[in-house]
Short mmCIF file of C-alpha atoms in Angstrom, two decimals:
data_model
loop_
_atom_site.label_atom_id
_atom_site.label_comp_id
_atom_site.label_asym_id
_atom_site.label_seq_id
_atom_site.Cartn_x
_atom_site.Cartn_y
_atom_site.Cartn_z
CA UNK A 1 0.00 0.00 0.00
CA UNK A 2 1.00 3.66 -0.18
CA UNK A 3 1.49 3.78 3.59
CA UNK A 4 3.83 0.81 3.59
CA UNK A 5 5.90 2.33 0.78
CA UNK A 6 6.18 5.62 2.65
CA UNK A 7 7.25 3.86 5.85
CA UNK A 8 9.84 1.79 3.99
CA UNK A 9 11.26 4.90 2.31
CA UNK A 10 11.58 6.62 5.73
CA UNK A 11 13.46 3.67 7.23
CA UNK A 12 15.82 3.47 4.26
CA UNK A 13 16.49 7.23 4.47
CA UNK A 14 17.26 7.01 8.19
CA UNK A 15 19.66 4.09 7.71
CA UNK A 16 21.48 5.71 4.81
CA UNK A 17 21.48 9.21 6.24
CA UNK A 18 19.59 10.55 3.24
CA UNK A 19 16.85 13.09 3.07
CA UNK A 20 13.76 12.22 5.05
CA UNK A 21 10.74 11.77 2.77
CA UNK A 22 7.88 14.19 3.14
CA UNK A 23 4.20 13.57 2.60
CA UNK A 24 1.98 16.09 0.86
CA UNK A 25 -1.77 15.83 0.41
CA UNK A 26 -3.69 17.16 -2.59
CA UNK A 27 -7.43 16.85 -3.22
CA UNK A 28 -8.43 14.11 -5.64
CA UNK A 29 -10.51 15.54 -8.44
CA UNK A 30 -12.74 13.33 -10.55
CA UNK A 31 -12.83 14.30 -14.20
CA UNK A 32 -16.06 13.83 -16.10
CA UNK A 33 -14.15 12.43 -19.04
CA UNK A 34 -10.55 11.32 -19.21
CA UNK A 35 -8.48 9.51 -21.80
CA UNK A 36 -9.40 6.04 -20.49
CA UNK A 37 -13.10 6.82 -20.73
CA UNK A 38 -12.74 8.19 -24.25
CA UNK A 39 -10.89 5.03 -25.21
CA UNK A 40 -13.52 2.77 -23.62
CA UNK A 41 -16.38 4.63 -25.35
CA UNK A 42 -14.60 4.48 -28.70
CA UNK A 43 -13.86 0.77 -28.27
CA UNK A 44 -17.44 -0.15 -27.33
CA UNK A 45 -19.03 1.98 -30.07
CA UNK A 46 -16.55 0.73 -32.66
CA UNK A 47 -17.28 -2.90 -31.78
CA UNK A 48 -21.03 -2.35 -32.05
CA UNK A 49 -20.61 -0.88 -35.54
CA UNK A 50 -18.06 -3.51 -36.59
CA UNK A 51 -20.16 -6.44 -35.38
CA UNK A 52 -23.26 -5.03 -37.13
CA UNK A 53 -21.37 -4.77 -40.43
CA UNK A 54 -19.85 -8.21 -39.90
CA UNK A 55 -23.28 -9.75 -39.31
CA UNK A 56 -24.47 -8.53 -42.73
CA UNK A 57 -21.58 -9.93 -44.75
CA UNK A 58 -23.97 -12.59 -46.07
CA UNK A 59 -25.82 -9.86 -47.98
CA UNK A 60 -22.95 -9.27 -50.39
CA UNK A 61 -24.03 -10.57 -53.76
CA UNK A 62 -27.69 -10.78 -52.66
CA UNK A 63 -30.00 -8.43 -54.57
CA UNK A 64 -32.53 -6.47 -52.62
CA UNK A 65 -35.93 -8.15 -52.84
CA UNK A 66 -38.14 -6.99 -55.66
CA UNK A 67 -41.64 -8.10 -54.66
CA UNK A 68 -43.31 -5.64 -52.33
CA UNK A 69 -43.65 -6.62 -48.69
CA UNK A 70 -41.15 -9.48 -48.70
CA UNK A 71 -40.01 -10.48 -45.20
CA UNK A 72 -36.40 -10.80 -44.16
CA UNK A 73 -37.14 -14.27 -42.89
CA UNK A 74 -37.74 -15.51 -46.43
CA UNK A 75 -34.12 -14.95 -47.41
CA UNK A 76 -32.00 -16.13 -44.52
CA UNK A 77 -31.47 -19.27 -42.55
CA UNK A 78 -29.65 -19.83 -39.28
CA UNK A 79 -31.46 -16.94 -37.67
CA UNK A 80 -32.61 -16.56 -34.09
CA UNK A 81 -36.27 -17.15 -33.38
CA UNK A 82 -37.28 -16.08 -29.90
CA UNK A 83 -40.72 -15.65 -28.37
CA UNK A 84 -41.70 -13.73 -25.24
CA UNK A 85 -41.56 -16.75 -22.96
CA UNK A 86 -38.02 -17.57 -24.05
CA UNK A 87 -37.02 -14.00 -23.26
CA UNK A 88 -38.58 -14.27 -19.80
CA UNK A 89 -36.76 -17.58 -19.34
CA UNK A 90 -33.48 -16.00 -20.42
CA UNK A 91 -33.85 -13.18 -17.88
CA UNK A 92 -34.69 -15.66 -15.10
CA UNK A 93 -31.76 -17.92 -16.04
CA UNK A 94 -29.39 -14.93 -16.06
CA UNK A 95 -30.69 -13.89 -12.63
CA UNK A 96 -30.20 -17.40 -11.24
CA UNK A 97 -26.65 -17.45 -12.62
CA UNK A 98 -25.86 -14.15 -10.91
CA UNK A 99 -27.12 -15.38 -7.56
CA UNK A 100 -25.18 -18.62 -7.97
CA UNK A 101 -21.99 -16.72 -8.73
CA UNK A 102 -22.66 -14.33 -5.85
CA UNK A 103 -22.61 -17.16 -3.29
CA UNK A 104 -20.16 -19.59 -4.92
CA UNK A 105 -17.75 -17.36 -6.82
CA UNK A 106 -14.66 -18.78 -5.09
CA UNK A 107 -15.50 -22.21 -6.52
CA UNK A 108 -16.61 -21.14 -9.98
CA UNK A 109 -14.21 -18.34 -10.91
CA UNK A 110 -11.55 -20.66 -12.29
CA UNK A 111 -14.09 -22.55 -14.38
CA UNK A 112 -15.17 -19.17 -15.83
CA UNK A 113 -11.54 -18.28 -16.59
CA UNK A 114 -10.98 -21.62 -18.33
CA UNK A 115 -14.20 -21.29 -20.33
CA UNK A 116 -13.29 -17.77 -21.44
CA UNK A 117 -9.77 -18.81 -22.50
CA UNK A 118 -10.94 -21.81 -24.54
CA UNK A 119 -13.89 -19.87 -25.94
CA UNK A 120 -11.63 -16.98 -26.94
CA UNK A 121 -9.27 -19.32 -28.77
CA UNK A 122 -12.25 -20.91 -30.55
CA UNK A 123 -13.72 -17.55 -31.63
CA UNK A 124 -10.36 -16.40 -32.97
CA UNK A 125 -9.98 -19.69 -34.87
CA UNK A 126 -13.41 -19.47 -36.49
CA UNK A 127 -13.17 -15.80 -37.40
CA UNK A 128 -9.60 -16.22 -38.61
CA UNK A 129 -10.65 -19.25 -40.64
CA UNK A 130 -13.36 -17.22 -42.37
CA UNK A 131 -10.81 -14.54 -43.19
CA UNK A 132 -8.32 -17.05 -44.57
CA UNK A 133 -10.95 -18.70 -46.76
CA UNK A 134 -11.96 -15.30 -48.10
CA UNK A 135 -8.36 -14.31 -48.92
CA UNK A 136 -7.34 -17.79 -50.12
CA UNK A 137 -10.40 -19.57 -51.63
CA UNK A 138 -8.31 -22.68 -52.33
CA UNK A 139 -8.34 -23.44 -48.60
CA UNK A 140 -12.04 -24.31 -48.83
CA UNK A 141 -11.20 -27.44 -50.81
CA UNK A 142 -8.57 -28.73 -48.38
CA UNK A 143 -9.84 -31.34 -45.93
CA UNK A 144 -9.81 -30.60 -42.21
CA UNK A 145 -10.02 -32.94 -39.26
CA UNK A 146 -12.23 -33.76 -36.32
CA UNK A 147 -11.07 -32.89 -32.81
CA UNK A 148 -12.70 -34.37 -29.67
CA UNK A 149 -15.00 -31.93 -27.85
CA UNK A 150 -14.72 -29.47 -30.75
CA UNK A 151 -16.07 -31.49 -33.66
CA UNK A 152 -14.98 -31.19 -37.31
CA UNK A 153 -12.73 -28.23 -38.14
CA UNK A 154 -11.91 -26.90 -41.59
CA UNK A 155 -8.33 -26.57 -42.76
CA UNK A 156 -8.44 -22.78 -42.46
CA UNK A 157 -9.77 -23.01 -38.89
CA UNK A 158 -6.89 -25.30 -37.94
CA UNK A 159 -4.40 -22.74 -39.25
CA UNK A 160 -6.16 -19.87 -37.46
CA UNK A 161 -6.43 -21.97 -34.30
CA UNK A 162 -2.67 -21.72 -33.72
CA UNK A 163 -2.64 -17.96 -32.98
CA UNK A 164 -5.94 -18.39 -31.13
CA UNK A 165 -4.38 -20.97 -28.83
CA UNK A 166 -1.35 -18.72 -28.28
CA UNK A 167 -3.52 -15.70 -27.39
CA UNK A 168 -5.69 -17.73 -25.00
CA UNK A 169 -2.67 -19.23 -23.22
CA UNK A 170 -0.94 -15.86 -22.90
CA UNK A 171 -4.06 -14.31 -21.42
CA UNK A 172 -4.32 -17.03 -18.75
CA UNK A 173 -0.70 -16.39 -17.75
CA UNK A 174 -0.82 -12.58 -17.89
CA UNK A 175 -4.44 -11.90 -16.88
CA UNK A 176 -3.53 -10.25 -13.53
CA UNK A 177 -0.61 -8.23 -14.90
CA UNK A 178 -0.64 -4.84 -16.70
CA UNK A 179 -0.29 -6.78 -19.97
CA UNK A 180 -3.45 -8.86 -19.64
CA UNK A 181 -6.11 -6.31 -20.60
CA UNK A 182 -5.22 -6.00 -24.33
CA UNK A 183 -5.46 -9.78 -24.75
CA UNK A 184 -8.78 -9.88 -22.88
CA UNK A 185 -10.22 -7.08 -25.02
CA UNK A 186 -8.97 -8.78 -28.20
CA UNK A 187 -10.69 -12.06 -27.31
CA UNK A 188 -13.80 -10.17 -26.22
CA UNK A 189 -13.95 -8.36 -29.56
CA UNK A 190 -13.82 -11.72 -31.34
CA UNK A 191 -16.68 -13.02 -29.20
CA UNK A 192 -18.86 -9.96 -29.84
CA UNK A 193 -18.37 -10.16 -33.62
CA UNK A 194 -18.91 -13.92 -33.63
CA UNK A 195 -22.20 -13.79 -31.72
CA UNK A 196 -23.63 -11.13 -34.07
CA UNK A 197 -22.64 -13.23 -37.07
CA UNK A 198 -24.14 -16.41 -35.61
CA UNK A 199 -27.54 -15.05 -34.55
CA UNK A 200 -29.73 -12.93 -36.77
CA UNK A 201 -32.82 -11.26 -35.39
CA UNK A 202 -35.65 -11.17 -37.94
CA UNK A 203 -38.14 -8.80 -36.31
CA UNK A 204 -37.61 -5.71 -34.23
CA UNK A 205 -40.30 -6.74 -31.77
CA UNK A 206 -38.09 -9.69 -30.76
CA UNK A 207 -35.05 -7.60 -29.95
CA UNK A 208 -37.28 -4.91 -28.40
CA UNK A 209 -38.71 -7.41 -25.92
CA UNK A 210 -35.20 -8.63 -25.14
CA UNK A 211 -33.86 -5.12 -24.54
CA UNK A 212 -36.80 -4.11 -22.35
CA UNK A 213 -36.43 -7.28 -20.25
CA UNK A 214 -32.68 -6.75 -19.79
CA UNK A 215 -33.30 -3.04 -19.08
CA UNK A 216 -35.17 -3.95 -15.90
CA UNK A 217 -32.79 -6.84 -15.21
CA UNK A 218 -29.81 -4.47 -15.16
CA UNK A 219 -31.55 -1.91 -12.93
CA UNK A 220 -32.66 -4.54 -10.42
CA UNK A 221 -29.31 -6.27 -9.96
CA UNK A 222 -27.32 -3.02 -9.72
CA UNK A 223 -29.63 -0.69 -7.75
CA UNK A 224 -32.26 -2.82 -6.03
CA UNK A 225 -30.39 -6.04 -5.13
CA UNK A 226 -28.62 -4.40 -2.13
CA UNK A 227 -32.02 -4.29 -0.41
CA UNK A 228 -32.10 -8.11 -0.38
CA UNK A 229 -28.39 -9.05 -0.42
CA UNK A 230 -26.85 -6.05 1.46
CA UNK A 231 -24.65 -5.22 -1.54
CA UNK A 232 -24.99 -4.97 -5.29
CA UNK A 233 -24.94 -8.48 -6.73
CA UNK A 234 -23.89 -7.28 -10.17
CA UNK A 235 -20.94 -5.26 -8.84
CA UNK A 236 -19.68 -8.02 -6.55
CA UNK A 237 -19.82 -10.64 -9.31
CA UNK A 238 -18.08 -8.32 -11.80
CA UNK A 239 -15.28 -7.70 -9.30
CA UNK A 240 -14.71 -11.40 -8.73
CA UNK A 241 -16.47 -11.81 -5.41
CA UNK A 242 -13.36 -11.21 -3.28
CA UNK A 243 -11.34 -13.97 -4.96
CA UNK A 244 -8.64 -11.63 -6.26
CA UNK A 245 -9.77 -12.44 -9.80
CA UNK A 246 -12.19 -10.53 -12.01
CA UNK A 247 -14.86 -11.96 -14.27
CA UNK A 248 -13.42 -11.77 -17.80
CA UNK A 249 -16.70 -11.19 -19.65
CA UNK A 250 -16.05 -7.49 -19.99
CA UNK A 251 -13.86 -4.98 -21.76
CA UNK A 252 -11.43 -3.14 -19.53
CA UNK A 253 -9.14 -0.16 -20.00
CA UNK A 254 -6.57 0.98 -17.38
CA UNK A 255 -7.19 4.33 -15.71
CA UNK A 256 -4.28 6.11 -17.35
CA UNK A 257 -2.96 8.96 -15.21
CA UNK A 258 -5.12 8.06 -12.21
CA UNK A 259 -3.05 7.87 -8.99
CA UNK A 260 -5.34 5.15 -7.65
CA UNK A 261 -5.00 3.00 -10.78
CA UNK A 262 -7.74 0.52 -11.49
CA UNK A 263 -9.72 -0.07 -14.66
CA UNK A 264 -12.69 1.30 -16.54
CA UNK A 265 -14.96 -1.57 -17.56
CA UNK A 266 -18.05 -2.33 -19.62
CA UNK A 267 -19.75 -5.72 -19.75
CA UNK A 268 -20.19 -7.75 -22.90
CA UNK A 269 -23.97 -7.57 -22.49
CA UNK A 270 -23.91 -3.78 -22.77
CA UNK A 271 -22.39 -4.22 -26.24
CA UNK A 272 -23.97 -7.46 -27.48
CA UNK A 273 -27.61 -6.70 -26.56
CA UNK A 274 -27.84 -3.26 -28.23
CA UNK A 275 -25.70 -4.81 -30.98
CA UNK A 276 -28.56 -7.17 -31.87
CA UNK A 277 -30.77 -4.15 -32.56
CA UNK A 278 -28.12 -2.34 -34.61
CA UNK A 279 -27.35 -5.49 -36.61
CA UNK A 280 -31.05 -5.88 -37.39
CA UNK A 281 -31.31 -2.24 -38.45
CA UNK A 282 -28.24 -2.53 -40.64
CA UNK A 283 -29.72 -5.58 -42.36
CA UNK A 284 -33.10 -3.88 -42.74
CA UNK A 285 -31.51 -0.78 -44.31
CA UNK A 286 -29.56 -2.85 -46.81
CA UNK A 287 -32.56 -4.96 -47.82
CA UNK A 288 -34.73 -1.82 -48.11
CA UNK A 289 -32.06 -0.08 -50.21
CA UNK A 290 -32.01 2.82 -47.76
CA UNK A 291 -29.02 5.13 -47.68
CA UNK A 292 -27.17 5.75 -44.44
CA UNK A 293 -29.07 8.99 -43.86
CA UNK A 294 -32.47 7.56 -44.83
CA UNK A 295 -32.11 4.38 -42.79
CA UNK A 296 -32.23 3.52 -39.12
CA UNK A 297 -28.76 2.17 -38.38
CA UNK A 298 -26.97 5.52 -38.16
CA UNK A 299 -29.51 7.20 -35.82
CA UNK A 300 -29.47 4.16 -33.53
CA UNK A 301 -25.66 4.14 -33.54
CA UNK A 302 -25.59 7.83 -32.60
CA UNK A 303 -28.08 7.07 -29.82
CA UNK A 304 -25.79 4.29 -28.57
CA UNK A 305 -22.79 6.62 -28.57
CA UNK A 306 -24.72 9.30 -26.67
CA UNK A 307 -25.95 6.68 -24.19
CA UNK A 308 -22.36 5.59 -23.49
CA UNK A 309 -21.35 9.17 -22.78
CA UNK A 310 -24.32 9.68 -20.46
CA UNK A 311 -23.35 6.47 -18.63
CA UNK A 312 -19.79 7.72 -18.05
CA UNK A 313 -21.05 11.12 -16.85
CA UNK A 314 -23.50 9.44 -14.45
CA UNK A 315 -20.70 7.19 -13.20
CA UNK A 316 -18.45 10.19 -12.49
CA UNK A 317 -21.15 12.28 -10.84
CA UNK A 318 -22.74 9.57 -8.67
CA UNK A 319 -19.44 7.75 -7.97
CA UNK A 320 -21.17 4.39 -7.97
CA UNK A 321 -21.73 1.57 -10.45
CA UNK A 322 -24.30 2.28 -13.13
CA UNK A 323 -26.53 -0.10 -15.14
CA UNK A 324 -25.44 0.88 -18.63
CA UNK A 325 -28.63 -0.44 -20.25
CA UNK A 326 -30.53 2.20 -18.29
CA UNK A 327 -29.08 4.73 -20.74
CA UNK A 328 -28.35 2.58 -23.78
CA UNK A 329 -31.84 1.15 -24.32
CA UNK A 330 -33.57 4.56 -24.56
CA UNK A 331 -30.73 5.81 -26.76
CA UNK A 332 -31.05 2.96 -29.27
CA UNK A 333 -34.52 1.44 -29.07
CA UNK A 334 -36.21 4.70 -28.09
CA UNK A 335 -34.55 6.59 -30.94
CA UNK A 336 -35.50 3.90 -33.47
CA UNK A 337 -39.15 3.67 -32.40
CA UNK A 338 -39.59 7.45 -32.40
CA UNK A 339 -37.97 7.86 -35.83
CA UNK A 340 -39.97 5.00 -37.38
CA UNK A 341 -43.20 6.40 -35.96
CA UNK A 342 -42.45 9.83 -37.47
CA UNK A 343 -41.78 8.21 -40.85
CA UNK A 344 -44.91 6.07 -40.69
CA UNK A 345 -42.84 2.87 -40.99
CA UNK A 346 -43.07 1.52 -37.45
CA UNK A 347 -45.38 -1.35 -38.44
CA UNK A 348 -43.06 -2.57 -41.21
CA UNK A 349 -39.95 -2.20 -39.07
CA UNK A 350 -41.61 -3.85 -36.06
CA UNK A 351 -42.57 -6.97 -38.05
CA UNK A 352 -39.40 -7.11 -40.16
CA UNK A 353 -41.19 -6.49 -43.46
CA UNK A 354 -39.10 -4.89 -46.18
CA UNK A 355 -41.02 -2.46 -48.39
CA UNK A 356 -39.09 -3.16 -51.58
CA UNK A 357 -39.06 -0.65 -54.40
CA UNK A 358 -38.81 -1.54 -58.09
CA UNK A 359 -36.66 1.05 -59.83
CA UNK A 360 -37.00 1.63 -63.56
CA UNK A 361 -35.70 4.31 -65.87
CA UNK A 362 -37.61 7.51 -66.42
CA UNK A 363 -39.62 8.62 -68.30
CA UNK A 364 -40.91 5.57 -70.16
CA UNK A 365 -42.10 2.19 -68.90
CA UNK A 366 -43.16 -0.44 -71.38
CA UNK A 367 -45.89 -2.74 -70.15
CA UNK A 368 -46.70 -5.86 -72.13
CA UNK A 369 -50.35 -6.77 -71.84
CA UNK A 370 -52.00 -9.40 -73.99
CA UNK A 371 -55.61 -9.30 -75.09
CA UNK A 372 -56.93 -11.24 -72.14
CA UNK A 373 -55.13 -8.99 -69.70
CA UNK A 374 -56.64 -5.98 -71.45
CA UNK A 375 -60.12 -7.41 -70.81
CA UNK A 376 -59.32 -8.13 -67.17
CA UNK A 377 -57.81 -4.77 -66.37
CA UNK A 378 -61.22 -3.29 -65.54
CA UNK A 379 -61.57 -5.80 -62.69
CA UNK A 380 -58.25 -4.65 -61.23
CA UNK A 381 -58.51 -4.94 -57.42
CA UNK A 382 -58.08 -1.72 -55.51
CA UNK A 383 -55.62 -3.43 -53.19
CA UNK A 384 -53.00 -3.45 -55.95
CA UNK A 385 -53.26 0.33 -56.20
CA UNK A 386 -52.70 0.64 -52.48
CA UNK A 387 -49.82 -1.79 -52.66
CA UNK A 388 -48.02 0.21 -55.33
CA UNK A 389 -48.63 3.48 -53.54
CA UNK A 390 -47.21 2.02 -50.37
CA UNK A 391 -44.14 0.73 -52.19
CA UNK A 392 -43.49 4.00 -53.96
CA UNK A 393 -43.99 6.20 -50.95
CA UNK A 394 -40.91 8.08 -49.90
CA UNK A 395 -39.41 7.97 -53.41
CA UNK A 396 -39.12 10.84 -55.81
CA UNK A 397 -37.32 11.72 -59.01
CA UNK A 398 -35.65 9.15 -61.27
CA UNK A 399 -35.56 6.56 -58.49
CA UNK A 400 -39.33 6.50 -58.14
CA UNK A 401 -41.62 4.06 -59.91
CA UNK A 402 -43.09 6.20 -62.68
CA UNK A 403 -46.38 5.06 -64.21
CA UNK A 404 -46.87 6.77 -67.54
CA UNK A 405 -50.33 5.22 -67.94
CA UNK A 406 -53.22 4.99 -65.48
CA UNK A 407 -52.81 2.29 -62.88
CA UNK A 408 -55.26 -0.22 -64.49
CA UNK A 409 -52.97 -0.26 -67.53
CA UNK A 410 -49.91 -0.82 -65.42
CA UNK A 411 -50.61 -4.39 -64.39
CA UNK A 412 -51.63 -7.60 -66.08
CA UNK A 413 -53.40 -10.69 -64.75
CA UNK A 414 -53.69 -14.30 -65.73
CA UNK A 415 -51.52 -15.17 -68.75
CA UNK A 416 -47.97 -13.94 -68.37
CA UNK A 417 -45.32 -12.93 -70.90
CA UNK A 418 -43.51 -15.64 -72.78
CA UNK A 419 -40.25 -14.25 -71.43
CA UNK A 420 -41.06 -15.17 -67.84
CA UNK A 421 -37.78 -16.58 -66.41
CA UNK A 422 -37.37 -20.23 -65.56
CA UNK A 423 -35.93 -19.34 -62.14
CA UNK A 424 -38.24 -17.81 -59.55
CA UNK A 425 -37.89 -14.15 -58.62
CA UNK A 426 -39.21 -14.79 -55.12
CA UNK A 427 -38.74 -17.82 -52.84
CA UNK A 428 -42.52 -18.26 -52.78
CA UNK A 429 -42.71 -18.74 -56.55
CA UNK A 430 -41.73 -22.09 -57.96
CA UNK A 431 -40.11 -22.44 -61.40
CA UNK A 432 -42.78 -22.12 -64.04
CA UNK A 433 -45.28 -20.77 -61.49
CA UNK A 434 -45.16 -17.00 -61.85
CA UNK A 435 -47.41 -14.75 -59.79
CA UNK A 436 -50.87 -13.93 -61.08
CA UNK A 437 -50.09 -10.21 -61.18
CA UNK A 438 -47.14 -9.17 -63.32
CA UNK A 439 -45.47 -6.37 -65.21
CA UNK A 440 -42.49 -6.01 -67.50
CA UNK A 441 -40.03 -3.15 -67.42
CA UNK A 442 -38.54 -1.40 -70.45
CA UNK A 443 -35.80 -4.03 -70.72
CA UNK A 444 -38.34 -6.85 -70.97
CA UNK A 445 -37.63 -8.15 -67.45
CA UNK A 446 -40.82 -9.44 -65.79
CA UNK A 447 -41.58 -8.12 -62.32
CA UNK A 448 -44.03 -10.00 -60.12
CA UNK A 449 -46.20 -8.64 -57.36
#
């Protein structure tokens, strides 16, 4: 401690006849924002944006859907389907885990350390393997091998597993030294990107229920749990429960320039949970062909960044642990809901329905209608008119769908053009089974509705 060092220096000065050390006291001033906090905010916000972009890598080469009202779920597999009862179960299971760690941390901390080290090595191997296969496509054809407890691994994953194993081992050895935090943050970044890539939320109402549930979860276990357990359960678990170790499921940055040392920390959940929403919004913007300024990802990201800053300010002013989701959920989910409601798109965004827009050149559109379609055009349902108006809303200029003839002449029914493609334009249409309502653009490409 500082007192022991001062006493030792006094004894050494007396024995050597040197100058007696003096002790001066200065008030400790807490800065609202220092370099460590800027670095932590930048790291967390950067990882949210990076993981959201990484989760949408599967959209490269995929054309935005052309039929109006197509759902995201139609295009992608391997997504996360969660109902309200599963979310309630997740919150209860997380609460039970916290209580278990609160009472038995001294027995479980080393299992957590081992799980984090092996998991970190695995995440690095899988992400590195994906990168190697992208840079060197020939690696995809090389056979891998099966490893007990891990299952089959591709050749690229085996190569990437070597640095992953080295990083995990080094972190275990150096975790309590000043050199352990960069390794922990590196493995944590791999985990956060991997989880966003592995799970894809299809509807905003799913991630909204999850965020609201964890919003109250965070508040209870930070602020209210001392009423029942005489101290904050969340804080004690995060600090290692008096074992001398710290739970590694968080990002940490040293307090540079602080005489008391220590670390600034943010939990993985405060990045991963809002990250699910931002990943969904990024995917929705891409499938809707929305620009960065017209979409929802950028406003939600700005809300996340502002929420992080508010969290740090609250931490400095109150000088006590803060539930970050208390500020992050309103900044992300609240911003998105308010913006979608103002744009009149909350229903589509809430259900994950992409309002696709068919873009054709201006000013002419050539519609091919045969004789039978001409006879049927008078029975054109009004719903088609509403559908087109909905799809074209928000567009203007050359990008808009321009109808140079009245709407009844814009669509055909029944028999379809002979040039209808053999491959379906929509997953719901089988080959040779085009939709009953169709149109053809100026290039002769059929468009189904």
